[in-house]
PDB file of C-alpha atoms in Angstrom:
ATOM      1  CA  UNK A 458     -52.847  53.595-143.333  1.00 66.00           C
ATOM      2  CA  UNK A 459     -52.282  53.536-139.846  1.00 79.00           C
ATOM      3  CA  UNK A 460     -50.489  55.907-136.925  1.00 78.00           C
ATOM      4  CA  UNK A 461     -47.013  54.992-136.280  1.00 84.00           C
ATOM      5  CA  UNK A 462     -45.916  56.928-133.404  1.00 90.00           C
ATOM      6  CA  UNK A 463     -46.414  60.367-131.695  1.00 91.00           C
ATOM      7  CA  UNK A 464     -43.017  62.679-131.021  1.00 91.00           C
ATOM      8  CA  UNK A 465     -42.730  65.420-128.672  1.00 92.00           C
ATOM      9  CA  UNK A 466     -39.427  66.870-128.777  1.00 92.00           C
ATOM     10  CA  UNK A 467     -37.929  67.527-125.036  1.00 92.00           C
ATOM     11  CA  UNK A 468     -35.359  69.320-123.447  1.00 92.00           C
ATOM     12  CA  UNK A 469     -34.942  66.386-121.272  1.00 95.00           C
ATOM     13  CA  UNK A 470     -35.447  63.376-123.087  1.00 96.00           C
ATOM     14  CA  UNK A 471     -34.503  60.989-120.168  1.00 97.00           C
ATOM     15  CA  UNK A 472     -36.866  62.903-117.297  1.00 97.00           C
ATOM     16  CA  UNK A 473     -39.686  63.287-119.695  1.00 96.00           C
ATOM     17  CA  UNK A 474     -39.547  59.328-120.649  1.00 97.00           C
ATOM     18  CA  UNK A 475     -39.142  58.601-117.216  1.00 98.00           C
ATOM     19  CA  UNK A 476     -42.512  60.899-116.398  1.00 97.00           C
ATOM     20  CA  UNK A 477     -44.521  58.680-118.952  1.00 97.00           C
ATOM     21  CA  UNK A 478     -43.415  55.456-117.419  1.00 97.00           C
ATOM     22  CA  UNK A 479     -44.026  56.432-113.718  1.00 96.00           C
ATOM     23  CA  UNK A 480     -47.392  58.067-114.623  1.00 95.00           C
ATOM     24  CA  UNK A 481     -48.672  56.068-117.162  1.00 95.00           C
ATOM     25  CA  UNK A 482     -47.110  53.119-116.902  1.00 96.00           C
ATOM     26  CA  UNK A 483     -45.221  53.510-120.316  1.00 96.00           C
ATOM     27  CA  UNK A 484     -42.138  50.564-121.092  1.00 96.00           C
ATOM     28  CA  UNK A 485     -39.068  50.903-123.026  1.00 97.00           C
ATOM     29  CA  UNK A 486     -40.324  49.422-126.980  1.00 94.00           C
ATOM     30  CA  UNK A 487     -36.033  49.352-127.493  1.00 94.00           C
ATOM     31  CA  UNK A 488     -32.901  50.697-125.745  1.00 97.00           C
ATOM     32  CA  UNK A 489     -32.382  54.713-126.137  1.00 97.00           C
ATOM     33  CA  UNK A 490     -30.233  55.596-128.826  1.00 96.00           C
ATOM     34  CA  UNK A 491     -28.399  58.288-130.789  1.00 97.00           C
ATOM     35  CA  UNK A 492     -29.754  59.736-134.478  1.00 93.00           C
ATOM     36  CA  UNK A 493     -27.206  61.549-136.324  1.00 93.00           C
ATOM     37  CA  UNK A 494     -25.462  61.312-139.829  1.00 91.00           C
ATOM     38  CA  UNK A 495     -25.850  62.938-143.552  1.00 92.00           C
ATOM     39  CA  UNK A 496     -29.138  60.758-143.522  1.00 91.00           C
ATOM     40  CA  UNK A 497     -30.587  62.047-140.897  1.00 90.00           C
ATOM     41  CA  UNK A 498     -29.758  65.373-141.046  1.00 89.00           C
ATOM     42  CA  UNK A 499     -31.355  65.286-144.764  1.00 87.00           C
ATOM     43  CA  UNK A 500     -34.404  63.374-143.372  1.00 88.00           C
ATOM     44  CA  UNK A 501     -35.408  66.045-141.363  1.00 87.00           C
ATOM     45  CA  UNK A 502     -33.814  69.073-142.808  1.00 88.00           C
ATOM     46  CA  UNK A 503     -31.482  70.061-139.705  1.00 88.00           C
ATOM     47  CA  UNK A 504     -27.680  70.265-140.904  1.00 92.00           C
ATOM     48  CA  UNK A 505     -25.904  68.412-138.260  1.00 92.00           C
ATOM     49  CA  UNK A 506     -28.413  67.122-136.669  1.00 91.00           C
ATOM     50  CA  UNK A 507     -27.780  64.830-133.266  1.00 94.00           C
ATOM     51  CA  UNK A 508     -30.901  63.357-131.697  1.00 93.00           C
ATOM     52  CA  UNK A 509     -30.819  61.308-128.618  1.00 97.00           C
ATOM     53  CA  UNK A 510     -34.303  59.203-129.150  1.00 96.00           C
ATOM     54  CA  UNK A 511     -36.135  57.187-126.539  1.00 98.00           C
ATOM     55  CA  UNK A 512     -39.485  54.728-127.780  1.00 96.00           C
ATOM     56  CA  UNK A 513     -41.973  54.325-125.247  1.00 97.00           C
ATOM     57  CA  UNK A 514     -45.104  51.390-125.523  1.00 96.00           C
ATOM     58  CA  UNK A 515     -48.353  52.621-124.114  1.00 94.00           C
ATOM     59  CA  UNK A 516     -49.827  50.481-121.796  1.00 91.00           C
ATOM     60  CA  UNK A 517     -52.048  47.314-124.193  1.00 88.00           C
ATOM     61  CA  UNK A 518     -50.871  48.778-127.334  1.00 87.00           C
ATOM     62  CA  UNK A 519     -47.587  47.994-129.677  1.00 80.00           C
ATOM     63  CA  UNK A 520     -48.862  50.748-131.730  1.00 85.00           C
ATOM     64  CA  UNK A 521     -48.517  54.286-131.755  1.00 91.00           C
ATOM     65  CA  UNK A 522     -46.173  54.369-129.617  1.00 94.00           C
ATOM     66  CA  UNK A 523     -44.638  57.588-128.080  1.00 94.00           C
ATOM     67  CA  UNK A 524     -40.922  58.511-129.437  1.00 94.00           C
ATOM     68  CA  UNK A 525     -39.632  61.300-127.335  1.00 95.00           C
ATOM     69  CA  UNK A 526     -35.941  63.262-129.114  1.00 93.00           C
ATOM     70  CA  UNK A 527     -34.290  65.694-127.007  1.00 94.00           C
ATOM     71  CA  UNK A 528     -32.095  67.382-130.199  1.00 92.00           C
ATOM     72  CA  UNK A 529     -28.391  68.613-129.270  1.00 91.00           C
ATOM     73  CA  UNK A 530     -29.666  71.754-130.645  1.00 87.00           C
ATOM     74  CA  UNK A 531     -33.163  73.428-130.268  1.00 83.00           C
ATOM     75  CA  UNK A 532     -35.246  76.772-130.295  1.00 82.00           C
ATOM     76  CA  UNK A 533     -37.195  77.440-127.857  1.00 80.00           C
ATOM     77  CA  UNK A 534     -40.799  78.369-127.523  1.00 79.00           C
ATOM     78  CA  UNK A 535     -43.816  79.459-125.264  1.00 79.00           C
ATOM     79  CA  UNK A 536     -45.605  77.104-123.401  1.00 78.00           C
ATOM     80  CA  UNK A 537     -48.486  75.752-125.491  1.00 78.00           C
ATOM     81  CA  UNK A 538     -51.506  76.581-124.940  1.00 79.00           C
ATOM     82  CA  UNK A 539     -54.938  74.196-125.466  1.00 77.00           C
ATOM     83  CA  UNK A 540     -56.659  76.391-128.023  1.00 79.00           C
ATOM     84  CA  UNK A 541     -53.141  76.710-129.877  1.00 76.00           C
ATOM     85  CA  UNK A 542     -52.460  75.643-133.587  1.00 74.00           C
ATOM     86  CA  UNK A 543     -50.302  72.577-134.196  1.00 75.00           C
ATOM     87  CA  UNK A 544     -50.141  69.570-132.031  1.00 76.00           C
ATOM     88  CA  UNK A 545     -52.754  69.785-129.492  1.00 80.00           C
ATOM     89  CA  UNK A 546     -52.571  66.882-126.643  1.00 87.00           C
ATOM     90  CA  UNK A 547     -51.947  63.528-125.970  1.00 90.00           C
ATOM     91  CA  UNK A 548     -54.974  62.051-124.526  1.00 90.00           C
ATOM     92  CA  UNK A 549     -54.937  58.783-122.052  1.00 91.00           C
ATOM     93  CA  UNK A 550     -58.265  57.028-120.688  1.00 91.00           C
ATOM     94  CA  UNK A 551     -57.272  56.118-117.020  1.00 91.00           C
ATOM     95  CA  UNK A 552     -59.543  53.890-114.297  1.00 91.00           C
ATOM     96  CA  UNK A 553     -60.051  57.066-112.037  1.00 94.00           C
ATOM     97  CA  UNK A 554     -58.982  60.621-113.438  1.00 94.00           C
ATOM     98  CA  UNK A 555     -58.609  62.064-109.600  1.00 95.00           C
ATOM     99  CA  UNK A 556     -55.756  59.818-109.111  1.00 95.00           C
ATOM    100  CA  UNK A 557     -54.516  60.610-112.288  1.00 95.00           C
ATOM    101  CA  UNK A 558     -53.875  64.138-111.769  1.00 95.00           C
ATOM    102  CA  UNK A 559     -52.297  63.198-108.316  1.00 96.00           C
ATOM    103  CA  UNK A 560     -49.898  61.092-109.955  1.00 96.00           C
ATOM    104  CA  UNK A 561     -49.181  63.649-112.568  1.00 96.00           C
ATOM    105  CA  UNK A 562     -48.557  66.900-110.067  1.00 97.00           C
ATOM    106  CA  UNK A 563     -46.657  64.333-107.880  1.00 97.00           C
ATOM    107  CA  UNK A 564     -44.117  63.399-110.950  1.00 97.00           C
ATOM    108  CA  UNK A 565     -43.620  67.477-111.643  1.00 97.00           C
ATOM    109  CA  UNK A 566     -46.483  67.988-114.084  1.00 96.00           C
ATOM    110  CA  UNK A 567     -48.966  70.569-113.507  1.00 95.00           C
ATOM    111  CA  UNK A 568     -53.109  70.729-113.558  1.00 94.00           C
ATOM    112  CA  UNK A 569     -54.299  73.150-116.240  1.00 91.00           C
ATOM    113  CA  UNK A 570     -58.538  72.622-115.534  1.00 84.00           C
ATOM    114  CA  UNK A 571     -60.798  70.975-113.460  1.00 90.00           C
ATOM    115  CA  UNK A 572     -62.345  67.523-113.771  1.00 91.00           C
ATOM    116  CA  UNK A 573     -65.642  68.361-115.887  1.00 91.00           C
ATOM    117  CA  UNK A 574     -68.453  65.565-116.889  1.00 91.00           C
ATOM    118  CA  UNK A 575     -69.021  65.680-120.817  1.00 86.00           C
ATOM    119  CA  UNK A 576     -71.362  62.862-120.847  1.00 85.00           C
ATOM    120  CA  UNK A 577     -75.038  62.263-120.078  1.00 85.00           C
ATOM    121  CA  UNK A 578     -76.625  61.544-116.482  1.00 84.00           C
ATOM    122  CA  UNK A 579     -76.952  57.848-117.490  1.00 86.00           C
ATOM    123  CA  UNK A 580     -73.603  57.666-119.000  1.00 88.00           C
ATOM    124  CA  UNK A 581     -70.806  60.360-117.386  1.00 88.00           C
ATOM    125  CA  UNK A 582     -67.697  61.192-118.792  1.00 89.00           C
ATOM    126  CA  UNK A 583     -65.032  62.894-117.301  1.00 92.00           C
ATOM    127  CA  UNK A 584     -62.265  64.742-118.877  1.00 91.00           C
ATOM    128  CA  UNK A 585     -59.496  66.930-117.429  1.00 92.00           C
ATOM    129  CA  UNK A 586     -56.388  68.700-118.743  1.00 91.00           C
ATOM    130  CA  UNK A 587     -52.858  68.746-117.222  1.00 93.00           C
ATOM    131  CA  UNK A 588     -49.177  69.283-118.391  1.00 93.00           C
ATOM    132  CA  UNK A 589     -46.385  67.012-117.806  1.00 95.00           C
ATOM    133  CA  UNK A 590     -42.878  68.111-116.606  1.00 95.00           C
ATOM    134  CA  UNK A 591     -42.116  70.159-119.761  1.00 92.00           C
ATOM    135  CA  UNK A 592     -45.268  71.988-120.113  1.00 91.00           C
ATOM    136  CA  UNK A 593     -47.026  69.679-123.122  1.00 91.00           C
ATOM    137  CA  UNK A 594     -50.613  68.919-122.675  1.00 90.00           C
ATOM    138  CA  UNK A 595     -52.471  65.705-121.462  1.00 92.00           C
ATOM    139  CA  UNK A 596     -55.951  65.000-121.761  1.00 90.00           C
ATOM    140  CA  UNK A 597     -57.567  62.600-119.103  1.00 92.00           C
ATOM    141  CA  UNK A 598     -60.507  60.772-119.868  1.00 92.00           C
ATOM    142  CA  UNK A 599     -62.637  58.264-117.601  1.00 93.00           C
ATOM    143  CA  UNK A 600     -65.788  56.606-118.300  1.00 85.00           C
ATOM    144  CA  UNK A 601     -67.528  56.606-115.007  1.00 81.00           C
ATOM    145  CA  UNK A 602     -70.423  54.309-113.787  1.00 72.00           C
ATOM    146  CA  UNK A 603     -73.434  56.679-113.771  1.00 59.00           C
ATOM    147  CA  UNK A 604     -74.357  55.868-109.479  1.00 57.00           C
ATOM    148  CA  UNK A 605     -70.414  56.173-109.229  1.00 55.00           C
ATOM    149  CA  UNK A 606     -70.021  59.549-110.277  1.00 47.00           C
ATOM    150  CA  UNK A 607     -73.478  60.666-108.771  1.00 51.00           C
ATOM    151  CA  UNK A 608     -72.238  59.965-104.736  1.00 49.00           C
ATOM    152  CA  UNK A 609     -68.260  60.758-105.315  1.00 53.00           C
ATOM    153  CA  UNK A 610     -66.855  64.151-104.305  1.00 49.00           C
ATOM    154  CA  UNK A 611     -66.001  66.432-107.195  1.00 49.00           C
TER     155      UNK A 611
END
């Protein structure tokens, strides 16, 4: 067995792929396209269901990738929250987490914590949480060179 892909359903489907590909780099895996018909509909349960689907690659890896659907009809919801049931965060590993978030609150996402070291003294580890455009939550991770972390600004 193996992961396929990971959905998030948007209200946007066009600004939220765009998001992933200025931010992290993300590329088209096939042109967007259109999901509707008596199959679909009984695939997932909706009656007349109309899905406009976009499949992004993550950067060095054909698989998962990231399928984002923006349905012609939806229910809203809260904003979730880390510590809420169901589908949690995405999580990317990125070369230096500060820029990261920049890049994120500069393409309309949002910060949610602060950059915290999870690691040891010999071997940091840095994590932070943000929200992209339409509120779902990203976990940053960067490994960090123990005398790197030591004399950088936190």
């Amino acid at each position: 067995m193996k992961l396929a892909h990971i959905n998030l359903v948007a209200r946007n489907a066009e600004a939220l792929a765009a998001f992933y590909v200025n931010v992290f780099k993300c590329e088209h895996l096939r042109e967007p396209k259109v999901l509707s018909g008596e199959k679909v509909s009984r695939g997932n349960g909706l009656p007349n269901s109309e899905i406009y689907s976009i499949w992004l690659k993550f950067p060095d890896c054909d698989a998962p990738f990231l399928e984002i659907h923006e349905h012609k009809v939806t229910h809203d919801r809260k904003r979730p929250r880390v510590n809420e049931p169901g589908f949690g965060h995405i999580s990317f590993q990125l070369g230096d987490i500060s820029a990261g978030l920049s890049e994120i609150i500069e393409a309309g996402g949002t910060r949610v914590g602060e950059i915290v070291d999870f690691g040891t003294a010999a071997k940091p580890f840095l994590i932070a949480y943000a929200r992209d455009p339409e509120g779902n939550i990203l976990e940053l991770e960067q490994i960090v060179r123990a005398d790197a972390w030591a004399s950088s600004p936190q």
